[in-house]
Amino acid sequence: MTQQTEQFKKVISHAKEYGFVFPSSEIYDGLSAVYDYAQNGAALKNNIREFWWKAMVQLNENIVGIDAAIFMHPTTWKASGHVDAFNDPLIDNKTSKKRYRADVLVEEYVAKIEGKIEKEIEKAAKRFGEAFDEAEFRATNPRVKANQEKADAILKRLGKSLEKEDLADLKALIEELEISCPESGSREWTDVKQFNLMFGTKLGASAETAMDLYLRPETAQGIFVNFLNVQKTGRMKLPFGIAQTGKAFRNEIVARQFIFRMREFEQMEMQFFIAPGTQKEWYEQWKEKRMKWHLALGMGADKYRFHDHEKLAHYADAAADIEFRFPFGFKELEGIHSRTDFDLGSHEKYTGKKLQYFDPERNENYVPYVVETSIGLDRMFLAVFSNSLTEEALEGGASRTVLKFPYALAPNKAAVLPLVKKDGLPELAKTIVEELKWHFQTVYDEKDAVGRRYRRQDALGTPFCITVDHQTLEDQTVTVRERDSMKQERIAIKALKEKLLDQVSMTSLLKKI
Ligand code: ATP
């Protein structure tokens, strides 16, 4: 097993063991690519959502938030292009009867080549120690260079055939690379076909009158159809943004990699309405702003990179992804898209209603242009969770597992622990919980020896443990232990709130943006 897959397995099992993420309906053996957030997971997810919402809506005077319905009039999806163009190329293996995404089969082949490169680099890094220069090694090692060139050439050809929707070439590429079915090992493939990713459902009680609906595949359209309502009722002037978080549904052909690619997931999207001709400037600004939001979490600038799209979606004139270094490599976390006037213009055509803005400075009506930022909440959860999960060696040969969450995102900010279950310590500890719980999520824990309780809180990512001991009875001070450094200091109970709130509050995180 490679280091990457081993780390990823740890992420999945830790998420389950410590009550973050469970497979959906697990007692019925689960449902493929659908997950439930458990007690700690729901808290972490809420905190990430709050960080996004406040950064967008609370800190920007010209951005408002809405909450549109999941069901929308079906013509919405005709206008948006999803009925005709929201497809993935699929291919079946004739022997195993298993279905795959043709482009993903090729990408996985490339990932194997990149895995070989990583291994070479790992080996060389060990051999050369401190003196190792990765860039130099990549540029000069013949094996690494040859593999990189091969990977690049395959990706380039894949990009071209996807762009031209050349399904025959996609199949030819799979055959040329001699890609076999991971299940059966067979190379007997069907032709590549397009497959629409939207889930259909029906509205209405009788079969004759029922209306065909779709579960929304993105939240953005709920914003576009409300553009004029919000602009008028909010007396909004361009440029302004509408933000929304909510569920989206995609019948993904290959839904693996835990919560990275799910069939039911949550998006956090913001559509920024601007004057035509200003889109380049706003696109660059939003790229920069969104990267700052990510960097504020302190997970390390080396974990992120931009990837500019060569193949643009039907609605975009520029697009980039913010990629994150997941345990399985750099992958898309967020998209920033310059969507032109495609969506509003198309809704105008389909509804026959004007979706325009009167610009008093230009003294004219026009359909606004749009720059969108779109991030998957579940992917962000996976980014934070996988990056925070750390295995640390301790003095004396022991080790500990710590979730080093950014403080403000941690499910619980503090745990109050009475040293022993007697002498009035539990009662005193509970009064501290009573006081702190008004300001941030605080838990009480009295089970097991205090050392084991520290380990448990480390594994849950709780930033501070507050221990109440016999000295507390005498001088009203407690021991505060910080999660990452394990440093302990004695603090007066009455100073606790101020001292901790300053570090764990959402405000403190927002100020870092
Ligand atoms: P991908 O290329 O990974 O399929 P996409 O380009 O189709 O993603 P967008 O349509 O731009 O994704 O959606 C915006 C964001 O929504 C993505 O950056 C991602 O974070 C999230 N997202 C998209 N599909 C899924 C999914 N199936 N499961 C979880 N999150 C998703």
mmCIF file with all atom_site columns, N, CA, C and O in Angstrom, residues 409-453:
data_model
loop_
_atom_site.group_PDB
_atom_site.id
_atom_site.type_symbol
_atom_site.label_atom_id
_atom_site.label_alt_id
_atom_site.label_comp_id
_atom_site.label_asym_id
_atom_site.label_entity_id
_atom_site.label_seq_id
_atom_site.pdbx_PDB_ins_code
_atom_site.Cartn_x
_atom_site.Cartn_y
_atom_site.Cartn_z
_atom_site.occupancy
_atom_site.B_iso_or_equiv
_atom_site.pdbx_formal_charge
_atom_site.auth_seq_id
_atom_site.auth_comp_id
_atom_site.auth_asym_id
_atom_site.auth_atom_id
_atom_site.pdbx_PDB_model_num
ATOM 1   N N  . LEU A 1 409 ? -12.776 26.137 13.899 1.00 0.00 ? 409 LEU A N  1
ATOM 2   C CA . LEU A 1 409 ? -13.572 25.115 13.207 1.00 0.00 ? 409 LEU A CA 1
ATOM 3   C C  . LEU A 1 409 ? -13.802 23.875 14.061 1.00 0.00 ? 409 LEU A C  1
ATOM 4   O O  . LEU A 1 409 ? -14.647 23.036 13.733 1.00 0.00 ? 409 LEU A O  1
ATOM 5   N N  . ALA A 1 410 ? -13.056 23.720 15.150 1.00 0.00 ? 410 ALA A N  1
ATOM 6   C CA . ALA A 1 410 ? -13.151 22.505 15.971 1.00 0.00 ? 410 ALA A CA 1
ATOM 7   C C  . ALA A 1 410 ? -14.572 22.321 16.496 1.00 0.00 ? 410 ALA A C  1
ATOM 8   O O  . ALA A 1 410 ? -15.231 23.290 16.863 1.00 0.00 ? 410 ALA A O  1
ATOM 9   N N  . PRO A 1 411 ? -15.083 21.072 16.502 1.00 0.00 ? 411 PRO A N  1
ATOM 10  C CA . PRO A 1 411 ? -16.455 20.846 16.995 1.00 0.00 ? 411 PRO A CA 1
ATOM 11  C C  . PRO A 1 411 ? -16.627 21.356 18.425 1.00 0.00 ? 411 PRO A C  1
ATOM 12  O O  . PRO A 1 411 ? -17.585 22.059 18.725 1.00 0.00 ? 411 PRO A O  1
ATOM 13  N N  . ASN A 1 412 ? -15.709 20.990 19.319 1.00 0.00 ? 412 ASN A N  1
ATOM 14  C CA . ASN A 1 412 ? -15.751 21.496 20.690 1.00 0.00 ? 412 ASN A CA 1
ATOM 15  C C  . ASN A 1 412 ? -14.523 22.358 20.911 1.00 0.00 ? 412 ASN A C  1
ATOM 16  O O  . ASN A 1 412 ? -13.422 21.992 20.519 1.00 0.00 ? 412 ASN A O  1
ATOM 17  N N  . LYS A 1 413 ? -14.725 23.494 21.559 1.00 0.00 ? 413 LYS A N  1
ATOM 18  C CA . LYS A 1 413 ? -13.590 24.393 21.758 1.00 0.00 ? 413 LYS A CA 1
ATOM 19  C C  . LYS A 1 413 ? -12.861 24.068 23.059 1.00 0.00 ? 413 LYS A C  1
ATOM 20  O O  . LYS A 1 413 ? -11.664 24.298 23.183 1.00 0.00 ? 413 LYS A O  1
ATOM 21  N N  . ALA A 1 414 ? -13.612 23.587 24.044 1.00 0.00 ? 414 ALA A N  1
ATOM 22  C CA . ALA A 1 414 ? -12.965 23.266 25.323 1.00 0.00 ? 414 ALA A CA 1
ATOM 23  C C  . ALA A 1 414 ? -13.643 22.062 25.960 1.00 0.00 ? 414 ALA A C  1
ATOM 24  O O  . ALA A 1 414 ? -14.851 21.850 25.780 1.00 0.00 ? 414 ALA A O  1
ATOM 25  N N  . ALA A 1 415 ? -12.836 21.271 26.683 1.00 0.00 ? 415 ALA A N  1
ATOM 26  C CA . ALA A 1 415 ? -13.381 20.161 27.471 1.00 0.00 ? 415 ALA A CA 1
ATOM 27  C C  . ALA A 1 415 ? -12.991 20.415 28.914 1.00 0.00 ? 415 ALA A C  1
ATOM 28  O O  . ALA A 1 415 ? -11.829 20.740 29.193 1.00 0.00 ? 415 ALA A O  1
ATOM 29  N N  . VAL A 1 416 ? -13.952 20.301 29.808 1.00 0.00 ? 416 VAL A N  1
ATOM 30  C CA . VAL A 1 416 ? -13.647 20.527 31.227 1.00 0.00 ? 416 VAL A CA 1
ATOM 31  C C  . VAL A 1 416 ? -13.582 19.166 31.922 1.00 0.00 ? 416 VAL A C  1
ATOM 32  O O  . VAL A 1 416 ? -14.527 18.365 31.834 1.00 0.00 ? 416 VAL A O  1
ATOM 33  N N  . LEU A 1 417 ? -12.453 18.909 32.578 1.00 0.00 ? 417 LEU A N  1
ATOM 34  C CA . LEU A 1 417 ? -12.191 17.585 33.145 1.00 0.00 ? 417 LEU A CA 1
ATOM 35  C C  . LEU A 1 417 ? -11.901 17.680 34.647 1.00 0.00 ? 417 LEU A C  1
ATOM 36  O O  . LEU A 1 417 ? -10.897 18.270 35.034 1.00 0.00 ? 417 LEU A O  1
ATOM 37  N N  . PRO A 1 418 ? -12.754 17.115 35.489 1.00 0.00 ? 418 PRO A N  1
ATOM 38  C CA . PRO A 1 418 ? -12.382 17.040 36.904 1.00 0.00 ? 418 PRO A CA 1
ATOM 39  C C  . PRO A 1 418 ? -11.297 15.967 37.060 1.00 0.00 ? 418 PRO A C  1
ATOM 40  O O  . PRO A 1 418 ? -11.412 14.903 36.454 1.00 0.00 ? 418 PRO A O  1
ATOM 41  N N  . LEU A 1 419 ? -10.265 16.270 37.835 1.00 0.00 ? 419 LEU A N  1
ATOM 42  C CA . LEU A 1 419 ? -9.155  15.316 37.967 1.00 0.00 ? 419 LEU A CA 1
ATOM 43  C C  . LEU A 1 419 ? -9.637  13.973 38.505 1.00 0.00 ? 419 LEU A C  1
ATOM 44  O O  . LEU A 1 419 ? -9.245  12.920 38.022 1.00 0.00 ? 419 LEU A O  1
ATOM 45  N N  . VAL A 1 420 ? -10.505 14.042 39.520 1.00 0.00 ? 420 VAL A N  1
ATOM 46  C CA . VAL A 1 420 ? -11.101 12.813 40.074 1.00 0.00 ? 420 VAL A CA 1
ATOM 47  C C  . VAL A 1 420 ? -12.613 13.023 40.210 1.00 0.00 ? 420 VAL A C  1
ATOM 48  O O  . VAL A 1 420 ? -13.094 14.162 40.207 1.00 0.00 ? 420 VAL A O  1
ATOM 49  N N  . LYS A 1 421 ? -13.307 11.870 40.363 1.00 0.00 ? 421 LYS A N  1
ATOM 50  C CA . LYS A 1 421 ? -14.778 11.967 40.426 1.00 0.00 ? 421 LYS A CA 1
ATOM 51  C C  . LYS A 1 421 ? -15.279 12.147 41.853 1.00 0.00 ? 421 LYS A C  1
ATOM 52  O O  . LYS A 1 421 ? -16.266 11.535 42.266 1.00 0.00 ? 421 LYS A O  1
ATOM 53  N N  . LYS A 1 422 ? -14.586 12.898 42.668 1.00 0.00 ? 422 LYS A N  1
ATOM 54  C CA . LYS A 1 422 ? -15.034 13.071 44.062 1.00 0.00 ? 422 LYS A CA 1
ATOM 55  C C  . LYS A 1 422 ? -14.524 14.413 44.597 1.00 0.00 ? 422 LYS A C  1
ATOM 56  O O  . LYS A 1 422 ? -13.979 15.219 43.841 1.00 0.00 ? 422 LYS A O  1
ATOM 57  N N  . ASP A 1 423 ? -14.721 14.634 45.892 1.00 0.00 ? 423 ASP A N  1
ATOM 58  C CA . ASP A 1 423 ? -14.244 15.845 46.590 1.00 0.00 ? 423 ASP A CA 1
ATOM 59  C C  . ASP A 1 423 ? -14.823 17.145 46.036 1.00 0.00 ? 423 ASP A C  1
ATOM 60  O O  . ASP A 1 423 ? -14.198 18.206 46.115 1.00 0.00 ? 423 ASP A O  1
ATOM 61  N N  . GLY A 1 424 ? -15.944 17.053 45.357 1.00 0.00 ? 424 GLY A N  1
ATOM 62  C CA . GLY A 1 424 ? -16.582 18.276 44.839 1.00 0.00 ? 424 GLY A CA 1
ATOM 63  C C  . GLY A 1 424 ? -15.995 18.755 43.523 1.00 0.00 ? 424 GLY A C  1
ATOM 64  O O  . GLY A 1 424 ? -16.428 19.784 42.985 1.00 0.00 ? 424 GLY A O  1
ATOM 65  N N  . LEU A 1 425 ? -14.999 18.024 42.967 1.00 0.00 ? 425 LEU A N  1
ATOM 66  C CA . LEU A 1 425 ? -14.392 18.482 41.707 1.00 0.00 ? 425 LEU A CA 1
ATOM 67  C C  . LEU A 1 425 ? -15.383 18.416 40.527 1.00 0.00 ? 425 LEU A C  1
ATOM 68  O O  . LEU A 1 425 ? -15.459 19.371 39.737 1.00 0.00 ? 425 LEU A O  1
ATOM 69  N N  . PRO A 1 426 ? -16.187 17.305 40.395 1.00 0.00 ? 426 PRO A N  1
ATOM 70  C CA . PRO A 1 426 ? -17.152 17.289 39.286 1.00 0.00 ? 426 PRO A CA 1
ATOM 71  C C  . PRO A 1 426 ? -18.120 18.472 39.360 1.00 0.00 ? 426 PRO A C  1
ATOM 72  O O  . PRO A 1 426 ? -18.401 19.105 38.329 1.00 0.00 ? 426 PRO A O  1
ATOM 73  N N  . GLU A 1 427 ? -18.596 18.786 40.551 1.00 0.00 ? 427 GLU A N  1
ATOM 74  C CA . GLU A 1 427 ? -19.571 19.876 40.689 1.00 0.00 ? 427 GLU A CA 1
ATOM 75  C C  . GLU A 1 427 ? -18.951 21.203 40.247 1.00 0.00 ? 427 GLU A C  1
ATOM 76  O O  . GLU A 1 427 ? -19.558 21.982 39.500 1.00 0.00 ? 427 GLU A O  1
ATOM 77  N N  . LEU A 1 428 ? -17.720 21.418 40.671 1.00 0.00 ? 428 LEU A N  1
ATOM 78  C CA . LEU A 1 428 ? -17.044 22.664 40.309 1.00 0.00 ? 428 LEU A CA 1
ATOM 79  C C  . LEU A 1 428 ? -16.813 22.725 38.787 1.00 0.00 ? 428 LEU A C  1
ATOM 80  O O  . LEU A 1 428 ? -17.035 23.761 38.136 1.00 0.00 ? 428 LEU A O  1
ATOM 81  N N  . ALA A 1 429 ? -16.389 21.565 38.227 1.00 0.00 ? 429 ALA A N  1
ATOM 82  C CA . ALA A 1 429 ? -16.138 21.511 36.779 1.00 0.00 ? 429 ALA A CA 1
ATOM 83  C C  . ALA A 1 429 ? -17.416 21.849 36.016 1.00 0.00 ? 429 ALA A C  1
ATOM 84  O O  . ALA A 1 429 ? -17.384 22.569 35.009 1.00 0.00 ? 429 ALA A O  1
ATOM 85  N N  . LYS A 1 430 ? -18.542 21.330 36.515 1.00 0.00 ? 430 LYS A N  1
ATOM 86  C CA . LYS A 1 430 ? -19.816 21.580 35.804 1.00 0.00 ? 430 LYS A CA 1
ATOM 87  C C  . LYS A 1 430 ? -20.203 23.057 35.848 1.00 0.00 ? 430 LYS A C  1
ATOM 88  O O  . LYS A 1 430 ? -20.819 23.566 34.907 1.00 0.00 ? 430 LYS A O  1
ATOM 89  N N  . THR A 1 431 ? -19.827 23.749 36.920 1.00 0.00 ? 431 THR A N  1
ATOM 90  C CA . THR A 1 431 ? -20.157 25.188 36.954 1.00 0.00 ? 431 THR A CA 1
ATOM 91  C C  . THR A 1 431 ? -19.334 25.940 35.883 1.00 0.00 ? 431 THR A C  1
ATOM 92  O O  . THR A 1 431 ? -19.796 26.924 35.312 1.00 0.00 ? 431 THR A O  1
ATOM 93  N N  . ILE A 1 432 ? -18.134 25.438 35.621 1.00 0.00 ? 432 ILE A N  1
ATOM 94  C CA . ILE A 1 432 ? -17.313 26.086 34.570 1.00 0.00 ? 432 ILE A CA 1
ATOM 95  C C  . ILE A 1 432 ? -17.948 25.853 33.191 1.00 0.00 ? 432 ILE A C  1
ATOM 96  O O  . ILE A 1 432 ? -18.047 26.765 32.371 1.00 0.00 ? 432 ILE A O  1
ATOM 97  N N  . VAL A 1 433 ? -18.418 24.597 32.966 1.00 0.00 ? 433 VAL A N  1
ATOM 98  C CA . VAL A 1 433 ? -19.100 24.308 31.692 1.00 0.00 ? 433 VAL A CA 1
ATOM 99  C C  . VAL A 1 433 ? -20.307 25.240 31.555 1.00 0.00 ? 433 VAL A C  1
ATOM 100 O O  . VAL A 1 433 ? -20.521 25.835 30.489 1.00 0.00 ? 433 VAL A O  1
ATOM 101 N N  . GLU A 1 434 ? -21.077 25.354 32.630 1.00 0.00 ? 434 GLU A N  1
ATOM 102 C CA . GLU A 1 434 ? -22.275 26.202 32.609 1.00 0.00 ? 434 GLU A CA 1
ATOM 103 C C  . GLU A 1 434 ? -21.942 27.629 32.179 1.00 0.00 ? 434 GLU A C  1
ATOM 104 O O  . GLU A 1 434 ? -22.706 28.267 31.467 1.00 0.00 ? 434 GLU A O  1
ATOM 105 N N  . GLU A 1 435 ? -20.792 28.114 32.641 1.00 0.00 ? 435 GLU A N  1
ATOM 106 C CA . GLU A 1 435 ? -20.441 29.486 32.301 1.00 0.00 ? 435 GLU A CA 1
ATOM 107 C C  . GLU A 1 435 ? -19.942 29.621 30.857 1.00 0.00 ? 435 GLU A C  1
ATOM 108 O O  . GLU A 1 435 ? -20.365 30.498 30.112 1.00 0.00 ? 435 GLU A O  1
ATOM 109 N N  . LEU A 1 436 ? -19.063 28.681 30.475 1.00 0.00 ? 436 LEU A N  1
ATOM 110 C CA . LEU A 1 436 ? -18.424 28.815 29.151 1.00 0.00 ? 436 LEU A CA 1
ATOM 111 C C  . LEU A 1 436 ? -19.372 28.497 27.998 1.00 0.00 ? 436 LEU A C  1
ATOM 112 O O  . LEU A 1 436 ? -19.224 29.008 26.895 1.00 0.00 ? 436 LEU A O  1
ATOM 113 N N  . LYS A 1 437 ? -20.360 27.611 28.263 1.00 0.00 ? 437 LYS A N  1
ATOM 114 C CA . LYS A 1 437 ? -21.202 27.138 27.143 1.00 0.00 ? 437 LYS A CA 1
ATOM 115 C C  . LYS A 1 437 ? -22.002 28.261 26.466 1.00 0.00 ? 437 LYS A C  1
ATOM 116 O O  . LYS A 1 437 ? -22.470 28.107 25.354 1.00 0.00 ? 437 LYS A O  1
ATOM 117 N N  . TRP A 1 438 ? -22.155 29.383 27.121 1.00 0.00 ? 438 TRP A N  1
ATOM 118 C CA . TRP A 1 438 ? -22.844 30.520 26.504 1.00 0.00 ? 438 TRP A CA 1
ATOM 119 C C  . TRP A 1 438 ? -22.002 31.186 25.429 1.00 0.00 ? 438 TRP A C  1
ATOM 120 O O  . TRP A 1 438 ? -22.511 31.916 24.586 1.00 0.00 ? 438 TRP A O  1
ATOM 121 N N  . HIS A 1 439 ? -20.717 30.936 25.481 1.00 0.00 ? 439 HIS A N  1
ATOM 122 C CA . HIS A 1 439 ? -19.810 31.637 24.563 1.00 0.00 ? 439 HIS A CA 1
ATOM 123 C C  . HIS A 1 439 ? -19.247 30.743 23.464 1.00 0.00 ? 439 HIS A C  1
ATOM 124 O O  . HIS A 1 439 ? -18.985 31.195 22.374 1.00 0.00 ? 439 HIS A O  1
ATOM 125 N N  . PHE A 1 440 ? -19.013 29.478 23.786 1.00 0.00 ? 440 PHE A N  1
ATOM 126 C CA . PHE A 1 440 ? -18.542 28.529 22.768 1.00 0.00 ? 440 PHE A CA 1
ATOM 127 C C  . PHE A 1 440 ? -18.840 27.108 23.239 1.00 0.00 ? 440 PHE A C  1
ATOM 128 O O  . PHE A 1 440 ? -19.100 26.869 24.422 1.00 0.00 ? 440 PHE A O  1
ATOM 129 N N  . GLN A 1 441 ? -18.815 26.179 22.269 1.00 0.00 ? 441 GLN A N  1
ATOM 130 C CA . GLN A 1 441 ? -19.155 24.773 22.550 1.00 0.00 ? 441 GLN A CA 1
ATOM 131 C C  . GLN A 1 441 ? -18.161 24.178 23.557 1.00 0.00 ? 441 GLN A C  1
ATOM 132 O O  . GLN A 1 441 ? -16.965 24.113 23.307 1.00 0.00 ? 441 GLN A O  1
ATOM 133 N N  . THR A 1 442 ? -18.696 23.776 24.696 1.00 0.00 ? 442 THR A N  1
ATOM 134 C CA . THR A 1 442 ? -17.849 23.246 25.773 1.00 0.00 ? 442 THR A CA 1
ATOM 135 C C  . THR A 1 442 ? -18.416 21.909 26.236 1.00 0.00 ? 442 THR A C  1
ATOM 136 O O  . THR A 1 442 ? -19.636 21.771 26.369 1.00 0.00 ? 442 THR A O  1
ATOM 137 N N  . VAL A 1 443 ? -17.553 20.935 26.456 1.00 0.00 ? 443 VAL A N  1
ATOM 138 C CA . VAL A 1 443 ? -18.055 19.635 26.921 1.00 0.00 ? 443 VAL A CA 1
ATOM 139 C C  . VAL A 1 443 ? -17.450 19.277 28.277 1.00 0.00 ? 443 VAL A C  1
ATOM 140 O O  . VAL A 1 443 ? -16.401 19.812 28.681 1.00 0.00 ? 443 VAL A O  1
ATOM 141 N N  . TYR A 1 444 ? -18.110 18.339 28.942 1.00 0.00 ? 444 TYR A N  1
ATOM 142 C CA . TYR A 1 444 ? -17.671 17.863 30.253 1.00 0.00 ? 444 TYR A CA 1
ATOM 143 C C  . TYR A 1 444 ? -17.282 16.403 30.086 1.00 0.00 ? 444 TYR A C  1
ATOM 144 O O  . TYR A 1 444 ? -17.978 15.644 29.401 1.00 0.00 ? 444 TYR A O  1
ATOM 145 N N  . ASP A 1 445 ? -16.164 16.003 30.668 1.00 0.00 ? 445 ASP A N  1
ATOM 146 C CA . ASP A 1 445 ? -15.750 14.591 30.554 1.00 0.00 ? 445 ASP A CA 1
ATOM 147 C C  . ASP A 1 445 ? -15.083 14.149 31.847 1.00 0.00 ? 445 ASP A C  1
ATOM 148 O O  . ASP A 1 445 ? -14.088 14.744 32.279 1.00 0.00 ? 445 ASP A O  1
ATOM 149 N N  . GLU A 1 446 ? -15.640 13.085 32.469 1.00 0.00 ? 446 GLU A N  1
ATOM 150 C CA . GLU A 1 446 ? -15.060 12.624 33.740 1.00 0.00 ? 446 GLU A CA 1
ATOM 151 C C  . GLU A 1 446 ? -14.621 11.169 33.681 1.00 0.00 ? 446 GLU A C  1
ATOM 152 O O  . GLU A 1 446 ? -14.085 10.645 34.642 1.00 0.00 ? 446 GLU A O  1
ATOM 153 N N  . LYS A 1 447 ? -14.831 10.521 32.519 1.00 0.00 ? 447 LYS A N  1
ATOM 154 C CA . LYS A 1 447 ? -14.558 9.084  32.434 1.00 0.00 ? 447 LYS A CA 1
ATOM 155 C C  . LYS A 1 447 ? -13.071 8.834  32.153 1.00 0.00 ? 447 LYS A C  1
ATOM 156 O O  . LYS A 1 447 ? -12.475 9.543  31.364 1.00 0.00 ? 447 LYS A O  1
ATOM 157 N N  . ASP A 1 448 ? -12.491 7.818  32.832 1.00 0.00 ? 448 ASP A N  1
ATOM 158 C CA . ASP A 1 448 ? -11.093 7.390  32.647 1.00 0.00 ? 448 ASP A CA 1
ATOM 159 C C  . ASP A 1 448 ? -10.083 8.363  33.295 1.00 0.00 ? 448 ASP A C  1
ATOM 160 O O  . ASP A 1 448 ? -10.437 9.476  33.688 1.00 0.00 ? 448 ASP A O  1
ATOM 161 N N  . ALA A 1 449 ? -8.834  7.896  33.281 1.00 0.00 ? 449 ALA A N  1
ATOM 162 C CA . ALA A 1 449 ? -7.739  8.709  33.846 1.00 0.00 ? 449 ALA A CA 1
ATOM 163 C C  . ALA A 1 449 ? -7.564  9.961  32.987 1.00 0.00 ? 449 ALA A C  1
ATOM 164 O O  . ALA A 1 449 ? -7.881  9.946  31.802 1.00 0.00 ? 449 ALA A O  1
ATOM 165 N N  . VAL A 1 450 ? -7.035  11.017 33.603 1.00 0.00 ? 450 VAL A N  1
ATOM 166 C CA . VAL A 1 450 ? -6.992  12.298 32.886 1.00 0.00 ? 450 VAL A CA 1
ATOM 167 C C  . VAL A 1 450 ? -6.129  12.222 31.624 1.00 0.00 ? 450 VAL A C  1
ATOM 168 O O  . VAL A 1 450 ? -6.463  12.820 30.599 1.00 0.00 ? 450 VAL A O  1
ATOM 169 N N  . GLY A 1 451 ? -5.047  11.455 31.668 1.00 0.00 ? 451 GLY A N  1
ATOM 170 C CA . GLY A 1 451 ? -4.179  11.305 30.490 1.00 0.00 ? 451 GLY A CA 1
ATOM 171 C C  . GLY A 1 451 ? -4.955  10.745 29.309 1.00 0.00 ? 451 GLY A C  1
ATOM 172 O O  . GLY A 1 451 ? -4.805  11.192 28.172 1.00 0.00 ? 451 GLY A O  1
ATOM 173 N N  . ARG A 1 452 ? -5.802  9.755  29.573 1.00 0.00 ? 452 ARG A N  1
ATOM 174 C CA . ARG A 1 452 ? -6.598  9.162  28.485 1.00 0.00 ? 452 ARG A CA 1
ATOM 175 C C  . ARG A 1 452 ? -7.644  10.146 27.976 1.00 0.00 ? 452 ARG A C  1
ATOM 176 O O  . ARG A 1 452 ? -7.977  10.162 26.792 1.00 0.00 ? 452 ARG A O  1
ATOM 177 N N  . ARG A 1 453 ? -8.156  10.946 28.897 1.00 0.00 ? 453 ARG A N  1
ATOM 178 C CA . ARG A 1 453 ? -9.133  11.957 28.450 1.00 0.00 ? 453 ARG A CA 1
ATOM 179 C C  . ARG A 1 453 ? -8.455  12.993 27.546 1.00 0.00 ? 453 ARG A C  1
ATOM 180 O O  . ARG A 1 453 ? -9.033  13.443 26.564 1.00 0.00 ? 453 ARG A O  1
#
